[in-house]
Coordinates of N, CA and C in Angstrom, one line a residue:
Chain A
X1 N -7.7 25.0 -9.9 CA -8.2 23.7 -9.4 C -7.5 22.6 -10.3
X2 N -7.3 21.2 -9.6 CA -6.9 20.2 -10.3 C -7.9 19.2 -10.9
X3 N -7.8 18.7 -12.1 CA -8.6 17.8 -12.6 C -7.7 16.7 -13.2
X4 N -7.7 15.7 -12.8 CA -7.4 14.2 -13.3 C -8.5 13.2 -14.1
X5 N -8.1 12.7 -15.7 CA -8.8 12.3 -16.4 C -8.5 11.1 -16.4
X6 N -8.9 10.0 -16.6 CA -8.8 8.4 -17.0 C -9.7 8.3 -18.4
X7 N -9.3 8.1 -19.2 CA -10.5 8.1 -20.4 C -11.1 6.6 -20.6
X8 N -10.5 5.9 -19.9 CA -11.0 4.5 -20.2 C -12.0 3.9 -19.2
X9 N -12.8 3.5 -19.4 CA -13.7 3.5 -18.3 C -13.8 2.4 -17.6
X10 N -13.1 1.0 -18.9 CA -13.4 -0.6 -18.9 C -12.2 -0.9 -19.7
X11 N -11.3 -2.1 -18.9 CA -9.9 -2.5 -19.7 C -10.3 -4.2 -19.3
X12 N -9.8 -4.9 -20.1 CA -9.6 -6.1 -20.0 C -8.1 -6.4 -20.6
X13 N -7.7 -7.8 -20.0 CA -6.7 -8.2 -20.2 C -6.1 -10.0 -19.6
X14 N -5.7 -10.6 -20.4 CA -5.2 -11.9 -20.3 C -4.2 -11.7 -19.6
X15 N -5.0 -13.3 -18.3 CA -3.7 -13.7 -17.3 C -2.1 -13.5 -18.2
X16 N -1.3 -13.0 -17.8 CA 0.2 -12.9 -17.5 C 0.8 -12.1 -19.0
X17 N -0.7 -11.5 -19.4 CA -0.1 -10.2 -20.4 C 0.0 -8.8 -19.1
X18 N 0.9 -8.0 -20.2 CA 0.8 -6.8 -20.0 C -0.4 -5.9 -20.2
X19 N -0.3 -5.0 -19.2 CA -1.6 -3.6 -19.7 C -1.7 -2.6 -19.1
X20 N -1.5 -1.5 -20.0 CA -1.2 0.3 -19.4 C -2.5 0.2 -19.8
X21 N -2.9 1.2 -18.1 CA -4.1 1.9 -18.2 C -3.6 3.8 -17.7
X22 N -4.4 4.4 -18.7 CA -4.1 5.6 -18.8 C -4.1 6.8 -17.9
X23 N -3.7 8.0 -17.8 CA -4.1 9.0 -16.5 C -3.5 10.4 -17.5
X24 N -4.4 11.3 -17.3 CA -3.8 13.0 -17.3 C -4.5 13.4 -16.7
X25 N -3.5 14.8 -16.2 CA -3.9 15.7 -15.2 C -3.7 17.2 -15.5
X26 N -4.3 18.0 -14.7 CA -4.1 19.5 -15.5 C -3.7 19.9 -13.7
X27 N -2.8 20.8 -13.8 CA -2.4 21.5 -13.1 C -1.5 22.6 -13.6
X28 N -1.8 24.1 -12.3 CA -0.6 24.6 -12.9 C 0.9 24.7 -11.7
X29 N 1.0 23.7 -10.4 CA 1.5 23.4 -10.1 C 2.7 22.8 -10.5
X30 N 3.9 23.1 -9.9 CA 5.3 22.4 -10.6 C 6.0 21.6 -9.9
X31 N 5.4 20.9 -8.5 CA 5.7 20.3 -7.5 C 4.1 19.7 -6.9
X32 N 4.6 18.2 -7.1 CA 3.2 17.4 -6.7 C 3.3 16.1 -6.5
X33 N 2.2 15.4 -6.3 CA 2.5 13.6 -5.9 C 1.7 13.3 -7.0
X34 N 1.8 12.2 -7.8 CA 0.7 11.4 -7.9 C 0.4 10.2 -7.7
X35 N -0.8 9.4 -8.0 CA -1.1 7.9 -7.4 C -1.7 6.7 -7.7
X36 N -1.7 6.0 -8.0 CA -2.3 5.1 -8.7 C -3.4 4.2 -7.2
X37 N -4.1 4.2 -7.0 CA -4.9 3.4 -6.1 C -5.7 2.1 -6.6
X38 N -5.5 1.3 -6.5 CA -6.8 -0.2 -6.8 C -7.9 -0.2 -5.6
X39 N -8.8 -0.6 -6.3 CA -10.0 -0.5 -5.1 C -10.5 -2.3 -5.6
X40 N -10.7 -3.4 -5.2 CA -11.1 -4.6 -5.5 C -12.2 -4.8 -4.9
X41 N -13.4 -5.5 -5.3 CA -14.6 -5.9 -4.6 C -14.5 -5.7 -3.2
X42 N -13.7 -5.8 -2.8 CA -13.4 -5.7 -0.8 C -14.0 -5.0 -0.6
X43 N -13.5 -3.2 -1.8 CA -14.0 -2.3 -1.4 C -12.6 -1.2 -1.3
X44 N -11.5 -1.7 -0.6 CA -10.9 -1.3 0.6 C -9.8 -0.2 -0.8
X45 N -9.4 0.6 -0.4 CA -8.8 1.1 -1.8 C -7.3 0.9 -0.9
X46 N -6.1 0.2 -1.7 CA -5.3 -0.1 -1.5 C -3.9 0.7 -2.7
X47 N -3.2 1.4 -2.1 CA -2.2 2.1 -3.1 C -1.4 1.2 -3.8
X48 N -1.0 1.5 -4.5 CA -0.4 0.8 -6.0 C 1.0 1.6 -5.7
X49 N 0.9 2.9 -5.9 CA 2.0 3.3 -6.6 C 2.3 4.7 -6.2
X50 N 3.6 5.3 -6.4 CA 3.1 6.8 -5.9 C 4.8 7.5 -6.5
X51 N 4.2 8.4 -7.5 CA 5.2 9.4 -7.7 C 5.2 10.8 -7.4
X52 N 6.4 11.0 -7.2 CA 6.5 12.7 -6.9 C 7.3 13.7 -7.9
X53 N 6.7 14.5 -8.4 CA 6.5 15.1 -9.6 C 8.2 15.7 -10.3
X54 N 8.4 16.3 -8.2 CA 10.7 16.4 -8.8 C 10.9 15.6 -9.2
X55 N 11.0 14.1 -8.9 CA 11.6 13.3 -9.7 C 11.7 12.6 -11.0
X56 N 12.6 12.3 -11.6 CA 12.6 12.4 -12.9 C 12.4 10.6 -13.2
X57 N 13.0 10.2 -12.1 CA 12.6 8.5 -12.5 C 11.7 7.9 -12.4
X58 N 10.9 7.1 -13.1 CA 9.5 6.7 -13.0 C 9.8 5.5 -11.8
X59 N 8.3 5.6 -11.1 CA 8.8 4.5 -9.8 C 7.9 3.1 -10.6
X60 N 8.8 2.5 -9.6 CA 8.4 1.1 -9.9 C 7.9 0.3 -8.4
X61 N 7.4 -1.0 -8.4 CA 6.7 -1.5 -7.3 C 6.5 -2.8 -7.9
X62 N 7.7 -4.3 -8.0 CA 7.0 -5.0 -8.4 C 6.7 -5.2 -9.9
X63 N 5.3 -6.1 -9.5 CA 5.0 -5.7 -11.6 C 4.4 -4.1 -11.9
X64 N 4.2 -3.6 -11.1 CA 3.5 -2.4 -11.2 C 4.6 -0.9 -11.3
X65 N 4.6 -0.4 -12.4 CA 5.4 0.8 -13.3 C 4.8 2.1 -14.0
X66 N 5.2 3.1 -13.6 CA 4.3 4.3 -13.8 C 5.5 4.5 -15.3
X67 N 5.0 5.3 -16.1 CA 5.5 6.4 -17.1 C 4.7 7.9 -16.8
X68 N 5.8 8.5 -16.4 CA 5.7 9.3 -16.2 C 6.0 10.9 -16.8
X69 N 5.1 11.5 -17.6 CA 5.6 12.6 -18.2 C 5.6 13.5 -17.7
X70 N 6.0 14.7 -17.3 CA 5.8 15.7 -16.5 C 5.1 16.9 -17.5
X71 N 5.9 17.0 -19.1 CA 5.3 18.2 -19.2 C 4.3 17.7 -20.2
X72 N 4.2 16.2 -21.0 CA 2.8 16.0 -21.0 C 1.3 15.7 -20.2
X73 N 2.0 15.8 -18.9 CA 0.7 15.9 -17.4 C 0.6 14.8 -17.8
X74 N 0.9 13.4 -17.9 CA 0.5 12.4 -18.0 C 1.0 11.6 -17.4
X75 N 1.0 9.8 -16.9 CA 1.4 9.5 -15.6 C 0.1 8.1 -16.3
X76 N 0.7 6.9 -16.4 CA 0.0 5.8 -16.7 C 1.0 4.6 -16.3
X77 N 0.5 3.8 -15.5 CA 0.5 2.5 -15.2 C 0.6 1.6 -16.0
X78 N 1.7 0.5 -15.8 CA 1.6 -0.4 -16.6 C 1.5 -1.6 -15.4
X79 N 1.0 -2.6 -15.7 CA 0.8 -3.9 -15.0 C 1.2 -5.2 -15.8
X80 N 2.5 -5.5 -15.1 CA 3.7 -6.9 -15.8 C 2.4 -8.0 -15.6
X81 N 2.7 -9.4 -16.2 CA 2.2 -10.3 -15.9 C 0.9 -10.5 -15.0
X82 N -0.1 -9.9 -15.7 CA -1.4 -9.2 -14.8 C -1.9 -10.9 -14.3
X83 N -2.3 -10.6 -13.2 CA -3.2 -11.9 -12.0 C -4.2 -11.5 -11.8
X84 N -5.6 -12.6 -11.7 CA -6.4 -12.8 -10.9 C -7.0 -11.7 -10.3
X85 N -6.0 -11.2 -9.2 CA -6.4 -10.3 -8.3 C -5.9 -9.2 -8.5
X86 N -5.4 -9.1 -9.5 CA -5.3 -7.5 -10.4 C -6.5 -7.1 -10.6
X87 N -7.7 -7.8 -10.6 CA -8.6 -7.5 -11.3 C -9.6 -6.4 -10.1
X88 N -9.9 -5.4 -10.7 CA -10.1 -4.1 -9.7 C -10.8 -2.8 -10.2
X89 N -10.9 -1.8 -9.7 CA -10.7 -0.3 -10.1 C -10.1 0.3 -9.6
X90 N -9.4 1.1 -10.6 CA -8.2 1.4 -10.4 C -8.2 3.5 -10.8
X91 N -8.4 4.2 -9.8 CA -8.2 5.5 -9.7 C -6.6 6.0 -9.7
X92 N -6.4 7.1 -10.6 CA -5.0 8.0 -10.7 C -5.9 8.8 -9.6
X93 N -4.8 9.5 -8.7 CA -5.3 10.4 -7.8 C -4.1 11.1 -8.1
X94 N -4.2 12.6 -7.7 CA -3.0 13.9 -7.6 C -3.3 14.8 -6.1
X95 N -2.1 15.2 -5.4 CA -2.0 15.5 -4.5 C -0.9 17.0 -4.5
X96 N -1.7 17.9 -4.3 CA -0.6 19.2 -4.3 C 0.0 19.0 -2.9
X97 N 1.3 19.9 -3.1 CA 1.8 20.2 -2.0 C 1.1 21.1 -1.2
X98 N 1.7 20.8 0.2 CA 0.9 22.0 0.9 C 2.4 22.5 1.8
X99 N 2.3 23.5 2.4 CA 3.1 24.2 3.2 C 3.4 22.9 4.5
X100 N 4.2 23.6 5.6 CA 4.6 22.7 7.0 C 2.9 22.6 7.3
X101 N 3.0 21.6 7.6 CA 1.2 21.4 7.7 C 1.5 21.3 9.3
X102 N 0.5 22.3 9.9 CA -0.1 22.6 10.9 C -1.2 22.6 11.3
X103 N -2.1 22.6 12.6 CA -3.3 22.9 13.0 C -4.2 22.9 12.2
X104 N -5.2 22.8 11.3 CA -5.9 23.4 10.3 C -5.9 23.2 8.6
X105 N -4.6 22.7 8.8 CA -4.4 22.5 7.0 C -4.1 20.5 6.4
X106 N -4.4 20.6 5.9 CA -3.9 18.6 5.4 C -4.5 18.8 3.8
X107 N -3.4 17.9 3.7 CA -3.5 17.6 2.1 C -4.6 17.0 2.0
X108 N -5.4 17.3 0.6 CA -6.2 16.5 -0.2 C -6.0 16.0 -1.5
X109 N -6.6 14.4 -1.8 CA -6.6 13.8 -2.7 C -7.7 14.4 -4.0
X110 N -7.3 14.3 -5.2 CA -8.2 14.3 -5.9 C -8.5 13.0 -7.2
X111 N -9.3 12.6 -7.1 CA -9.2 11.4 -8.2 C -9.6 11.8 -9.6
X112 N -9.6 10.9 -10.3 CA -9.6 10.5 -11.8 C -11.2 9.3 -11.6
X113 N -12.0 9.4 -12.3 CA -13.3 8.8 -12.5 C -13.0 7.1 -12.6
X114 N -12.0 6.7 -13.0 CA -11.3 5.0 -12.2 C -11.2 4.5 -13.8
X115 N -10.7 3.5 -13.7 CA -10.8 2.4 -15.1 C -10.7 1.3 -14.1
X116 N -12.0 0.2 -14.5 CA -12.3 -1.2 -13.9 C -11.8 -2.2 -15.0
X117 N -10.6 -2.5 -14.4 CA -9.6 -3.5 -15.1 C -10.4 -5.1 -14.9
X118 N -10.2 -5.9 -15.9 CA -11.2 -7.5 -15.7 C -9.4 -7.9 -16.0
X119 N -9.2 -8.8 -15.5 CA -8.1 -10.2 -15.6 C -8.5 -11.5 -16.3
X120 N -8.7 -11.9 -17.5 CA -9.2 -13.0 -17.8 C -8.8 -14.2 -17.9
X121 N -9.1 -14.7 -17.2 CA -8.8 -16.4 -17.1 C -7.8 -17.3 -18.6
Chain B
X1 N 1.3 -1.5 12.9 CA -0.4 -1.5 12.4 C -0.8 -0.4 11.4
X2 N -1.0 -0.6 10.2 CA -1.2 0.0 9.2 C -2.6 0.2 8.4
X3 N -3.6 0.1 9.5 CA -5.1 -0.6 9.8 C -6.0 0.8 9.6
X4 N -6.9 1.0 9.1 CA -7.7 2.3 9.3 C -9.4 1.2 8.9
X5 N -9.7 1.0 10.8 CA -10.8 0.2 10.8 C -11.9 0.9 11.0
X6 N -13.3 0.9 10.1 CA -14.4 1.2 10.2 C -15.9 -0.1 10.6
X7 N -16.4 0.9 11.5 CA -17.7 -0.4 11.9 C -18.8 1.2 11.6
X8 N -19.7 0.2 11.3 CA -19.9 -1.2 11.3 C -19.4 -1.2 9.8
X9 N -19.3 -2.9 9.0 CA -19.4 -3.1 7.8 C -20.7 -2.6 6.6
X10 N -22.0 -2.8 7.4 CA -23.0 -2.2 6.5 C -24.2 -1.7 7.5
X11 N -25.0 -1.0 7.1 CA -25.6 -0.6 8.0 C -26.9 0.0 6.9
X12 N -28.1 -0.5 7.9 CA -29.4 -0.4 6.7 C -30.1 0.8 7.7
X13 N -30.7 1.8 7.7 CA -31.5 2.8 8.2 C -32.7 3.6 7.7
X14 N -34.0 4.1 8.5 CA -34.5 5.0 7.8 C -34.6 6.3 8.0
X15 N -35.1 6.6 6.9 CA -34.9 8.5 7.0 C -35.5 8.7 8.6
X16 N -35.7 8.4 9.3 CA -36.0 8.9 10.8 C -34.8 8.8 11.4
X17 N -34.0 7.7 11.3 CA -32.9 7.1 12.3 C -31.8 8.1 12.7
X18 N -31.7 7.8 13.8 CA -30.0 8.1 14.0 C -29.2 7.0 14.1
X19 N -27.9 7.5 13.4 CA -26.7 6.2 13.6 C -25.7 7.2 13.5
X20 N -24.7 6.2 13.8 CA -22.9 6.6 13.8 C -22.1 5.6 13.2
X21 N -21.6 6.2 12.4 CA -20.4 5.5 11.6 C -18.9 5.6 12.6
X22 N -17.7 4.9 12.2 CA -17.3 4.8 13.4 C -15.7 4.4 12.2
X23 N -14.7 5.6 12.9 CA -13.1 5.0 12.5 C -12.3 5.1 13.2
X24 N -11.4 4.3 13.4 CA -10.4 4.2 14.0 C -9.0 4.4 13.4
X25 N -7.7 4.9 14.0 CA -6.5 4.5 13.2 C -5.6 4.7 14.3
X26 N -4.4 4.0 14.0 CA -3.2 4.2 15.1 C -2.1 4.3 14.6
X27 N -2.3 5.1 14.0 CA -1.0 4.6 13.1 C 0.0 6.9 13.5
X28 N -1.0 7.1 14.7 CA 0.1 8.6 14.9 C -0.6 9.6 14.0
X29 N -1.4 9.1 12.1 CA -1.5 10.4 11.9 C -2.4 11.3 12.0
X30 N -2.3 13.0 11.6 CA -2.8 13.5 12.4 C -4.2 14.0 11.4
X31 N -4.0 13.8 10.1 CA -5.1 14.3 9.3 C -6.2 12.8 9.5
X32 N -7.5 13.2 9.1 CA -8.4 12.3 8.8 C -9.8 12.5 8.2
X33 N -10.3 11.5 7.2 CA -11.1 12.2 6.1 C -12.2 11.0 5.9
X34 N -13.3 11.7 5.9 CA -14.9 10.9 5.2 C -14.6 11.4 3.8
X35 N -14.9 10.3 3.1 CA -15.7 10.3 1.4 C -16.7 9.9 1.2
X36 N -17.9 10.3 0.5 CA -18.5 9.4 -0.1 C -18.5 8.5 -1.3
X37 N -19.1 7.6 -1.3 CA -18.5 6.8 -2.7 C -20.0 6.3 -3.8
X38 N -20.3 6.7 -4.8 CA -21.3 6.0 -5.2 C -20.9 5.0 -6.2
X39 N -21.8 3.6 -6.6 CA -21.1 2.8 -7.7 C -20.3 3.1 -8.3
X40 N -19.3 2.9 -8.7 CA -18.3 2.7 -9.6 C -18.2 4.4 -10.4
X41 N -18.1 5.0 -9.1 CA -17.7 6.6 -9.0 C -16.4 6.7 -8.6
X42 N -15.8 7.7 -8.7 CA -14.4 7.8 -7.8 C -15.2 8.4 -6.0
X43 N -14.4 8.3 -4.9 CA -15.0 8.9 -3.8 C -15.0 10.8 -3.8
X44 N -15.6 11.0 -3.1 CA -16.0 12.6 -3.0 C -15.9 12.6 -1.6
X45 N -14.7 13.8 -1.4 CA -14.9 14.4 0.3 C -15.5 15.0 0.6
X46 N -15.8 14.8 1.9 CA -16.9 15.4 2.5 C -16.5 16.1 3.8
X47 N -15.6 15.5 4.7 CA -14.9 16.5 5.3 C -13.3 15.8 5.8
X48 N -12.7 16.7 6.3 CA -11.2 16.7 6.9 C -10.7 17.1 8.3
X49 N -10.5 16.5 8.8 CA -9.9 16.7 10.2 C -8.3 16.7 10.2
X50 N -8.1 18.0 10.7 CA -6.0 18.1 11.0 C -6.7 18.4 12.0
X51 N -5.1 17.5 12.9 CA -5.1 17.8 14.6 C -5.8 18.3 15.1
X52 N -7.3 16.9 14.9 CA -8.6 17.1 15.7 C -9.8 18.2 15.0
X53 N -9.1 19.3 14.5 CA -9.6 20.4 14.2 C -10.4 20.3 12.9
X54 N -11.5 20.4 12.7 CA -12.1 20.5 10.9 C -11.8 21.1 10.5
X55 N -11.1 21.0 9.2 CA -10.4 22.2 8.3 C -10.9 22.3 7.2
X56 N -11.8 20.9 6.5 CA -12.5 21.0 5.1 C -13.9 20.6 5.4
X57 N -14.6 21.2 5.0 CA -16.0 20.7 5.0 C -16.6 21.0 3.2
X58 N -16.4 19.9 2.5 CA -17.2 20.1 1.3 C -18.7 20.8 1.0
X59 N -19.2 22.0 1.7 CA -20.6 22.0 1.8 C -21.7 20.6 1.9
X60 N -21.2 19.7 2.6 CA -22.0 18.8 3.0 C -23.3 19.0 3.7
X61 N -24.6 18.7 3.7 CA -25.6 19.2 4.3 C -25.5 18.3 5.9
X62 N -26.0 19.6 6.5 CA -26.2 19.3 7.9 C -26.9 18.2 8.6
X63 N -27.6 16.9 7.8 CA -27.6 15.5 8.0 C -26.4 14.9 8.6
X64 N -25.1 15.1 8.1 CA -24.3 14.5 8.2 C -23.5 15.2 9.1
X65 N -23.2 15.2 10.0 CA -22.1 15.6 11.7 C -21.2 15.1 11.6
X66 N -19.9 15.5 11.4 CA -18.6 14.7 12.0 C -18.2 15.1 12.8
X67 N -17.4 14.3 14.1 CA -17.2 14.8 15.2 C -15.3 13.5 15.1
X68 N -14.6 14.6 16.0 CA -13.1 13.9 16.3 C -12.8 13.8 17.6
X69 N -13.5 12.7 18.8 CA -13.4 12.6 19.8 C -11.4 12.9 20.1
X70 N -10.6 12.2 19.4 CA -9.3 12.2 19.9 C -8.0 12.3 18.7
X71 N -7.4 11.8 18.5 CA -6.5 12.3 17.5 C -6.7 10.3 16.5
X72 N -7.1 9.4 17.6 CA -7.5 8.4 16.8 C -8.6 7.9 16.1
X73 N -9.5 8.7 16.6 CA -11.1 8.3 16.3 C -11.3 9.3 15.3
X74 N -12.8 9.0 14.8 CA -13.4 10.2 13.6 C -15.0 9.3 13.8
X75 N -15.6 9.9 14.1 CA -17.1 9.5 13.6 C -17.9 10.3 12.8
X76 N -19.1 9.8 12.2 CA -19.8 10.5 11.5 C -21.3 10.1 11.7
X77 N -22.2 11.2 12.4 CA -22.8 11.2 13.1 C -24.4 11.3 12.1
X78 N -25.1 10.7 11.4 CA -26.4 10.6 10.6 C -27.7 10.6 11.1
X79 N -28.8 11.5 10.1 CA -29.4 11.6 11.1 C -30.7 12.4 9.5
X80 N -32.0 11.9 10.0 CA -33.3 12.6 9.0 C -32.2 12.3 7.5
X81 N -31.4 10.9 7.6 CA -30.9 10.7 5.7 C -32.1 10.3 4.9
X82 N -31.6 10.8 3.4 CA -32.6 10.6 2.5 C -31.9 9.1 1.4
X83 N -33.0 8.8 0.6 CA -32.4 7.3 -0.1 C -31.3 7.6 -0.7
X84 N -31.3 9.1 -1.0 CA -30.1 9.4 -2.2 C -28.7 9.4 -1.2
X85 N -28.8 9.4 -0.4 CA -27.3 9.4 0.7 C -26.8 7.6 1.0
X86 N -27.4 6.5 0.0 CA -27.1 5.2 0.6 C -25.9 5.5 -0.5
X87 N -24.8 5.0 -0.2 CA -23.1 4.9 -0.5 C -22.7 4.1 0.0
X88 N -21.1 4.2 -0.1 CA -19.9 3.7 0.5 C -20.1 4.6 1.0
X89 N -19.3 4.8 2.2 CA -17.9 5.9 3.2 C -17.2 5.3 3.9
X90 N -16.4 6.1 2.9 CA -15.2 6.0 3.4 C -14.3 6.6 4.3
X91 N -13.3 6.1 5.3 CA -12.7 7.1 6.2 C -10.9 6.8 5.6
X92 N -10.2 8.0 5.7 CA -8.9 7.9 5.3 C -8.4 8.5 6.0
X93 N -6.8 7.9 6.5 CA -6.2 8.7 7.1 C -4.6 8.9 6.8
X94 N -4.0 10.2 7.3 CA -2.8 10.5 6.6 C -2.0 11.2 7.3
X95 N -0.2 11.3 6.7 CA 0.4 12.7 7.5 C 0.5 12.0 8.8
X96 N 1.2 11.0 9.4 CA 1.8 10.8 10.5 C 2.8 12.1 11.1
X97 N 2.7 12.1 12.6 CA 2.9 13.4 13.1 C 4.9 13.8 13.2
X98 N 5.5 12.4 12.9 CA 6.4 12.6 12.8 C 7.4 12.7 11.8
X99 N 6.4 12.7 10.8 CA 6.6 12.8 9.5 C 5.8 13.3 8.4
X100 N 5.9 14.6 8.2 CA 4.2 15.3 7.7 C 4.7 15.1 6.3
X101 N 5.8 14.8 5.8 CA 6.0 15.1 4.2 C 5.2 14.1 3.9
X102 N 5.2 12.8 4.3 CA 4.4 11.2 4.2 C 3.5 11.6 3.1
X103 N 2.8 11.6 2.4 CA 1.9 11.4 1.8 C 0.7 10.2 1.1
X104 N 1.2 9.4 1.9 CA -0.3 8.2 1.5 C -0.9 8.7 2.2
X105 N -1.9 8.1 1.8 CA -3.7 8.0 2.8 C -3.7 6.6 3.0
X106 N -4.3 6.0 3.7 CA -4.5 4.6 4.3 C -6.5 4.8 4.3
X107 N -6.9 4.0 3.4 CA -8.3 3.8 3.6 C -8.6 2.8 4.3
X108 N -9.8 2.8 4.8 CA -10.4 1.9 5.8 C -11.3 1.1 4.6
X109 N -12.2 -0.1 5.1 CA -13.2 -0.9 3.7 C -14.3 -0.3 4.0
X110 N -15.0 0.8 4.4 CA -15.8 1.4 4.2 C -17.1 1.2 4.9
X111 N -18.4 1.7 4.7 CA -19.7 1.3 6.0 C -20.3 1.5 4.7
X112 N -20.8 0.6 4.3 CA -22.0 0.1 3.1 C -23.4 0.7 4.2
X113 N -23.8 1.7 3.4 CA -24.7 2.4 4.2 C -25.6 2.7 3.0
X114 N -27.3 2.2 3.1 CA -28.8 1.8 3.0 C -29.4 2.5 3.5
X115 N -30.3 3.7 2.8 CA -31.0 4.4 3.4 C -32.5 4.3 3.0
X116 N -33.7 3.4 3.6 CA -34.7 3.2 3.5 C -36.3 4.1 3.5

């Protein structure tokens, strides 16, 4: 089974600083996705970010940038010039591969317990 | 349209009631999934639909019915809930049919659900 950890439970951080919030995962998988998701008062959980474990380049999106280690199982977000509306919870999720998905089978997400990032004025 | 809509927005009930939670998506794909969500929890699945068919059921207790009228819909059918089932739920959907490698999920904002 897979388990994703966030150890931080509460991050704060000043408008138009920088701030990595953390993610590890255990697997014994060697092909996988992982995800960074924000969830904001909305509710509505909206993706951030998404890497896939062959690749060796960490993705980027904007101000938003993974580091990516594969054989530390680790995978943390950094956020450039954080805003306002950065301000959220923010779940790492991991996603195994699955075979030609047919009839019966679909991937599942698993999340990390979130870190609720505050943006301060 | 990149939309994965749920009605109602909140919804208050009592342990007698019946209701239906209610998703929509158009977006082609073919998986689709309830969470539940408690405060400032991560969400927990509860079940999974590929091509219509239920393929995951987290041992959820039999209160809770999902049903997949079509490859776009998903409801979730409540019924004798107790206070401890008031959550989020969430509906996600994923794996467009023309493209199964795809891997996002697309969440909907969820049925703020109150159980009295």
């Amino acid at each position: 089974a897979q388990t994703v950890t966030q150890s931080q439970p509460e991050m704060s951080v000043q408008e138009a600083e920088t701030v990595t919030l953390s993610c590890t995962y255990d697997t014994s998988e060697s092909n996988y996705y992982l995800f960074w998701y924000k969830q904001p008062p909305s509710r509505q959980m909206i993706l951030v970010i998404r890497q896939e474990a062959y690749k060796q380049q960490n993705a980027t999106e904007n101000r938003f940038s993974v580091n990516f280690q594969k054989a530390a199982k680790s995978f943390s977000l950094k956020i450039s010039d954080s805003q306002l509306g950065d301000t959220a919870m923010y779940f790492c999720a991991f996603m195994k591969p699955m075979p030609i998905i047919s009839s019966g089978s679909a991937r599942q997400l698993t999340f990390g317990s979130g870190t609720q990032l505050t943006v301060l004025p | 349209d990149t939309e994965v809509t749920q009605t109602p927005k909140h919804l208050v009930m009592g342990m007698t009631n019946k209701k239906s939670l209610k998703c929509e998506q158009h977006m082609g794909h073919r998986a689709m999934y309830w969470y539940k969500q408690k405060a400032k929890k991560p969400p927990e699945l509860m079940f999974v639909y590929s091509y219509e068919k239920l393929s995951i059921n987290e041992s959820v207790p039999s209160r809770f019915s999902p049903e997949c009228p079509n490859s776009s819909l998903l409801n979730l059918h409540l019924h004798a809930l107790q206070p401890e089932d008031s959550a989020l739920y969430l509906c996600a959907s994923s794996q467009k049919w023309d493209n199964l490698m795809n891997t996002e999920a697309f969440f909907g904002q969820g049925t703020r659900l109150t159980v009295v």
